[in-house]
mmCIF file of C-alpha atoms in Angstrom:
data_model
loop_
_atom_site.group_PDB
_atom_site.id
_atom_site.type_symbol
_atom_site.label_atom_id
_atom_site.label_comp_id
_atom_site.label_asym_id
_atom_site.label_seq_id
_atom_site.Cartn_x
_atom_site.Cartn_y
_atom_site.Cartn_z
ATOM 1 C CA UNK A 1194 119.790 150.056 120.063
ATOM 2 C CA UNK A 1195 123.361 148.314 118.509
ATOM 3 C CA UNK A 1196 122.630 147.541 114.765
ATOM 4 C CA UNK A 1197 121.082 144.011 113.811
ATOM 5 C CA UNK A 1198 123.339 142.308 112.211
ATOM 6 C CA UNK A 1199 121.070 139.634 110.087
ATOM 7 C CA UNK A 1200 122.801 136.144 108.478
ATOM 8 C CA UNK A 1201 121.001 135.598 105.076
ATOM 9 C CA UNK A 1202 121.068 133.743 102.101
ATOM 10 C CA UNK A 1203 118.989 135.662 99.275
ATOM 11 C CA UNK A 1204 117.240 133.301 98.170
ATOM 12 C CA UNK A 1205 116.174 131.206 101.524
ATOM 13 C CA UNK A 1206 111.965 131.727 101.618
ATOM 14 C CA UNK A 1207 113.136 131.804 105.655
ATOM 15 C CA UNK A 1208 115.268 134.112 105.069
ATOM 16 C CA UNK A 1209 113.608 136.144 102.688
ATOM 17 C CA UNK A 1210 110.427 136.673 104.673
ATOM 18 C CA UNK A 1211 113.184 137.830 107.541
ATOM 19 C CA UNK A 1212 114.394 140.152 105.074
ATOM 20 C CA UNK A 1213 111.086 141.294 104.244
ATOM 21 C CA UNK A 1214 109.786 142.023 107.879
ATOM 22 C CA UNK A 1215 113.082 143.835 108.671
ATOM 23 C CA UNK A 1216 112.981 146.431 105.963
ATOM 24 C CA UNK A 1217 109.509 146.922 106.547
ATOM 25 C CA UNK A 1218 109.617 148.063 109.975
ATOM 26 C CA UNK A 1219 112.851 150.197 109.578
ATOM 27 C CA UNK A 1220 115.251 148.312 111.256
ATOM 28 C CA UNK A 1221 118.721 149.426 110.882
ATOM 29 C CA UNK A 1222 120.226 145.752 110.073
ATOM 30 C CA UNK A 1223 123.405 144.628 108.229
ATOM 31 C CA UNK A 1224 123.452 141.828 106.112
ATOM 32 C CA UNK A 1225 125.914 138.913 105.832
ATOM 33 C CA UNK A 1226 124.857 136.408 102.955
ATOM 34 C CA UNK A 1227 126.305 133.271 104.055
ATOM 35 C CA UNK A 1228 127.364 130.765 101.961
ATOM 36 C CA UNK A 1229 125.554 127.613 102.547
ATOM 37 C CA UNK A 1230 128.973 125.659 101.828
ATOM 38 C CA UNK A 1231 130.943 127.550 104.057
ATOM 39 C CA UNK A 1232 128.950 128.698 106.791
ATOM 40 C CA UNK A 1233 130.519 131.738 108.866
ATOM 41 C CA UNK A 1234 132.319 130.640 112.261
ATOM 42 C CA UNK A 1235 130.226 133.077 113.785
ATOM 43 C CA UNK A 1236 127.098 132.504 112.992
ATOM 44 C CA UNK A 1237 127.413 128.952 114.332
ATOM 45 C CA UNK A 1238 128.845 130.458 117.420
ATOM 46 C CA UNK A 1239 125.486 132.353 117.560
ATOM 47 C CA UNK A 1240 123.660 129.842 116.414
ATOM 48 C CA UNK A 1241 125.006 125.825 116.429
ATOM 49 C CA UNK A 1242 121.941 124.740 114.166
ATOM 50 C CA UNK A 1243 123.333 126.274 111.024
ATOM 51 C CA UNK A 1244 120.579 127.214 109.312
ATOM 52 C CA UNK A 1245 119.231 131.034 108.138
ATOM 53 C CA UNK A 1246 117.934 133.534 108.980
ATOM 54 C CA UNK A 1247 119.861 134.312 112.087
ATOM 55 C CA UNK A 1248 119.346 137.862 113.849
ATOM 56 C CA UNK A 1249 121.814 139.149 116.188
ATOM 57 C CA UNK A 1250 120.842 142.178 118.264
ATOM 58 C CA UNK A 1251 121.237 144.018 121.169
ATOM 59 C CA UNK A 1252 122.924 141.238 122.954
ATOM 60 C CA UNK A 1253 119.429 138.555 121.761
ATOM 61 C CA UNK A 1254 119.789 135.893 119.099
ATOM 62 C CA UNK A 1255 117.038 135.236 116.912
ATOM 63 C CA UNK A 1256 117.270 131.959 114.724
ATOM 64 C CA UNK A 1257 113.875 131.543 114.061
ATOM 65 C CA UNK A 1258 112.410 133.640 110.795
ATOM 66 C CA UNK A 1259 109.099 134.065 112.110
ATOM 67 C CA UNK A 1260 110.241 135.005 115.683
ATOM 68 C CA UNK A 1261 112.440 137.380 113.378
ATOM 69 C CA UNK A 1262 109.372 139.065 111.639
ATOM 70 C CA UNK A 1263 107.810 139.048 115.014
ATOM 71 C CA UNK A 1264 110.559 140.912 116.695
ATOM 72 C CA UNK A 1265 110.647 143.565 113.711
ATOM 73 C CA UNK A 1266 107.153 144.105 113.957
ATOM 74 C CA UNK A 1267 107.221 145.130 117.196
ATOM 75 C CA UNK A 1268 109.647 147.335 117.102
ATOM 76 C CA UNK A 1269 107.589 149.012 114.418
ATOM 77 C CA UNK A 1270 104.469 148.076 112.178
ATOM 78 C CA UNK A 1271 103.243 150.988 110.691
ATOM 79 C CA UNK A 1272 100.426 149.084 108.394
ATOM 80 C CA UNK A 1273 99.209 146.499 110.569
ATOM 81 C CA UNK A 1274 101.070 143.477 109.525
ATOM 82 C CA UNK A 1275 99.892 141.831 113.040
ATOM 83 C CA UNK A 1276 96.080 142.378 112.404
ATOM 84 C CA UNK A 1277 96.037 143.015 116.421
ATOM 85 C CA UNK A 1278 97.749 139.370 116.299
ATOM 86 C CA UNK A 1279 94.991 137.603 114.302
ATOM 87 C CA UNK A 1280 95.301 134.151 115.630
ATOM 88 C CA UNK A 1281 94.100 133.021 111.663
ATOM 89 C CA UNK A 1282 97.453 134.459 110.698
ATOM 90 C CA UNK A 1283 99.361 132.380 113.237
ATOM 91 C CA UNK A 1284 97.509 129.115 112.074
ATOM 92 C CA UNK A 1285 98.271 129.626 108.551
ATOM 93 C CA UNK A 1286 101.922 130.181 108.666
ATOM 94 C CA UNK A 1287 102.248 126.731 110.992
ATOM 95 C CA UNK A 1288 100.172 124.740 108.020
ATOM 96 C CA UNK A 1289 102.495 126.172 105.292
ATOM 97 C CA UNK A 1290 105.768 126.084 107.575
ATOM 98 C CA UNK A 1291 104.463 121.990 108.628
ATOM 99 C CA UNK A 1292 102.460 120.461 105.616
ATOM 100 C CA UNK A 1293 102.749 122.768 103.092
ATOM 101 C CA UNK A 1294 106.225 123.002 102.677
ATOM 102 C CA UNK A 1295 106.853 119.255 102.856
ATOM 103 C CA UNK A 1296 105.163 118.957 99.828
ATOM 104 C CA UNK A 1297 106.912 121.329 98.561
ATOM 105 C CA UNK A 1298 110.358 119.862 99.069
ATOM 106 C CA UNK A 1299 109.262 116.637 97.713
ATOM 107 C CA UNK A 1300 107.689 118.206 94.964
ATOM 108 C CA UNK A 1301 111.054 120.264 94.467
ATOM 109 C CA UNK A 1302 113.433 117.638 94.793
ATOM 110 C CA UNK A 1303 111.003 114.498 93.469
ATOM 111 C CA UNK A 1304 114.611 112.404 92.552
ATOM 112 C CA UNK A 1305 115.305 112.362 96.179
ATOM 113 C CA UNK A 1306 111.996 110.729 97.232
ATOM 114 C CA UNK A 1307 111.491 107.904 94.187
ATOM 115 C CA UNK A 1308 108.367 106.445 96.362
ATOM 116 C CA UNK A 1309 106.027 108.535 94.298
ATOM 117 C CA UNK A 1310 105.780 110.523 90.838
ATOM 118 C CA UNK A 1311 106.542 114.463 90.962
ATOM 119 C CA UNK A 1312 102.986 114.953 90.379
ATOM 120 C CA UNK A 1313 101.873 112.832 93.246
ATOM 121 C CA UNK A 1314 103.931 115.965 95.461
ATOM 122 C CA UNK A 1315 102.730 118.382 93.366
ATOM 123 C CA UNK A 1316 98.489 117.575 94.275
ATOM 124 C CA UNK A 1317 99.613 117.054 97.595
ATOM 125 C CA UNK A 1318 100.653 121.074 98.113
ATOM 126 C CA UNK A 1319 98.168 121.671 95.524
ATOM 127 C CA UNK A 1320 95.404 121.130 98.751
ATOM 128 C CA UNK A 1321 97.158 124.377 100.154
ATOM 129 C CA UNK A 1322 96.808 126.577 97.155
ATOM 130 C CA UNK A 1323 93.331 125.703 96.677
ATOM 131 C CA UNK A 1324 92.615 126.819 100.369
ATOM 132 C CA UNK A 1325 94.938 130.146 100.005
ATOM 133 C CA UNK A 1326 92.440 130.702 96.359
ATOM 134 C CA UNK A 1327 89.590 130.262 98.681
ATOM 135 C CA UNK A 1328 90.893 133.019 101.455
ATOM 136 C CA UNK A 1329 91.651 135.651 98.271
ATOM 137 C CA UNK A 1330 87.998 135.378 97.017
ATOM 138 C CA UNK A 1331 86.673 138.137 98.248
ATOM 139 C CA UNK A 1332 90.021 140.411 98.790
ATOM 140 C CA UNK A 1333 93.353 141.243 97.470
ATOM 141 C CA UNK A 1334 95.028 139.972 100.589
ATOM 142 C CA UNK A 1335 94.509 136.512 102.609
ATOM 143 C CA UNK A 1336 93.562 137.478 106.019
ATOM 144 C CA UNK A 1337 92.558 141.534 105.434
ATOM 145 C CA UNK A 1338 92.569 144.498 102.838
ATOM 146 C CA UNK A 1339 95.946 144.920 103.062
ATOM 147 C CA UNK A 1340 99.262 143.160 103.318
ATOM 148 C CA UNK A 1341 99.649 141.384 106.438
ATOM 149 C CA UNK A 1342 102.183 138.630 108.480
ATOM 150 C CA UNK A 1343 100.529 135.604 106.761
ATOM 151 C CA UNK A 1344 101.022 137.270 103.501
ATOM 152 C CA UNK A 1345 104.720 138.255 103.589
ATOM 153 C CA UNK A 1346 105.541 134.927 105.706
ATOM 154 C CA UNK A 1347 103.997 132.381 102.810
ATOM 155 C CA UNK A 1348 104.565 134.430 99.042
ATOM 156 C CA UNK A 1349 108.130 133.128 99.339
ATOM 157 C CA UNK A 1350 107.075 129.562 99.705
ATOM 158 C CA UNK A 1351 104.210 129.862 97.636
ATOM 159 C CA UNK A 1352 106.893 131.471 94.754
ATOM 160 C CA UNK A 1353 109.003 128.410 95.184
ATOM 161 C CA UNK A 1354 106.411 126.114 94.442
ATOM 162 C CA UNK A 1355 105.285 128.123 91.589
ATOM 163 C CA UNK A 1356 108.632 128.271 90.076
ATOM 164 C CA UNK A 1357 108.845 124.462 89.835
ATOM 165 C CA UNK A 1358 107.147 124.314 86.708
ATOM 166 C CA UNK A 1359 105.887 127.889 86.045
ATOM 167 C CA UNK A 1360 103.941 126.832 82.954
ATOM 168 C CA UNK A 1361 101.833 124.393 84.931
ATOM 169 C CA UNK A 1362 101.372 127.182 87.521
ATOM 170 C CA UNK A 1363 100.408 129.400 84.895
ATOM 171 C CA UNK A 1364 97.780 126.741 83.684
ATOM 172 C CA UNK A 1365 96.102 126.564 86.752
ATOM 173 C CA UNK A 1366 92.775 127.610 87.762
ATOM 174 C CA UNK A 1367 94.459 129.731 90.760
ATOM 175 C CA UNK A 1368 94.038 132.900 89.074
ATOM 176 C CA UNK A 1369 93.479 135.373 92.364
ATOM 177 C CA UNK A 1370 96.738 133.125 94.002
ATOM 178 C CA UNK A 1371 98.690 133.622 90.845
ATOM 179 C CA UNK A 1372 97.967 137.439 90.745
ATOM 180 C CA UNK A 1373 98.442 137.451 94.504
ATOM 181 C CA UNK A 1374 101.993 136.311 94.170
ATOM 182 C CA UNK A 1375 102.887 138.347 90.943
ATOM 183 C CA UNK A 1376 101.786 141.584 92.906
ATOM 184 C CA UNK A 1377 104.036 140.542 96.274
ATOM 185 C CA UNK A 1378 106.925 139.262 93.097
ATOM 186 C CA UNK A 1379 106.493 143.072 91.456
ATOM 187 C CA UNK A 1380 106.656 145.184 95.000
ATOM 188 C CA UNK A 1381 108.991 147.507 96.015
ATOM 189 C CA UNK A 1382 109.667 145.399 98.832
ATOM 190 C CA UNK A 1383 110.238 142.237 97.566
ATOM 191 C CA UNK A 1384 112.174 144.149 95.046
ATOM 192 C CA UNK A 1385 114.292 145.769 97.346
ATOM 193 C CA UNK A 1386 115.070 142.592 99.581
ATOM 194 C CA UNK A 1387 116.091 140.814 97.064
ATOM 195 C CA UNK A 1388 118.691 143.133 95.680
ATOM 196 C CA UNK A 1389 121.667 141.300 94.499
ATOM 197 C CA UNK A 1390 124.800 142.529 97.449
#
């Protein structure tokens, strides 16, 4: 197989979790960090949308992250990241990658959406951590014992909305979600993928 050539930008949550899936599996992939200002000719020629992650290999482009992570895992997923492609795992990734994150933008960027307070985001993606502090009651992991797809594909969201206000994260009652994310945060993998080039 040619090497994947992967366009990034470290500190995308799409990208990241593209990142994450990538190095994972052992996938031999080069990685151009695109400014989002100045967006490399060709990775529009590869992909017209403009947006990261965006994996070029073996003559297939892939410009969606989780169609990315999909594509690594299958080349190789030594821990069971798929969970024999858990349909739970599936479902959860569309609520965070639909509802979940549009909280999270508003919540992010409250002075672009004047309509409500910052808080008023912030409860609204609040309804998503309390159901991810639900799934870690009873293990270390949301959907199994071990790190899975659902994991890797929502800690970078779930870090973003964290780092809004990290003292009021800190505060909350989401004490299995907050040492959830600080163990994904402290991993060798996460570590590693988001290595300064």
């Amino acid at each position: 197989m040619s090497e994947a050539l992967l366009y990034s930008f470290r500190r995308c949550p799409y990208a990241m979790r593209a990142r994450l899936a990538l190095r994972y599996s052992g996938v031999a992939v080069r990685i151009v960090e695109v400014s989002l200002k100045a967006k490399p000719a060709e990775m529009l020629a590869l992909s017209p949308k403009g947006t990261v992650p965006v994996l070029s290999v073996g003559g297939q482009v892939i410009d969606e992250s989780l169609a990315i992570m999909q594509w690594a895992l299958a080349q190789h997923d030594p821990d069971d990241w798929l969970l024999q492609n858990e349909p739970a795992a599936l479902a959860l990734i569309a609520e965070n990658d639909q509802d979940f994150k549009h909280h999270l933008n508003r919540y992010k960027y409250a002075e672009r959406y004047p309509e409500h307070p910052m808080e008023h985001y912030r409860a609204e993606g609040e309804v998503f951590l309390q159901k991810l502090e639900i799934l870690l009651a009873g293990r270390s992991y949301l959907l199994a014992e071990h790190l899975s797809l659902a994991d890797v594909a929502l800690a970078p969201f779930v870090r973003q909305f964290a780092h809004v206000d990290r003292e009021w994260f800190a505060s909350t009652p989401y004490i299995r979600l907050q040492t959830w994310l600080q163990r994904f945060l402290e991993s060798p993998l996460f570590v590693a993928v988001m290595a300064k080039p």
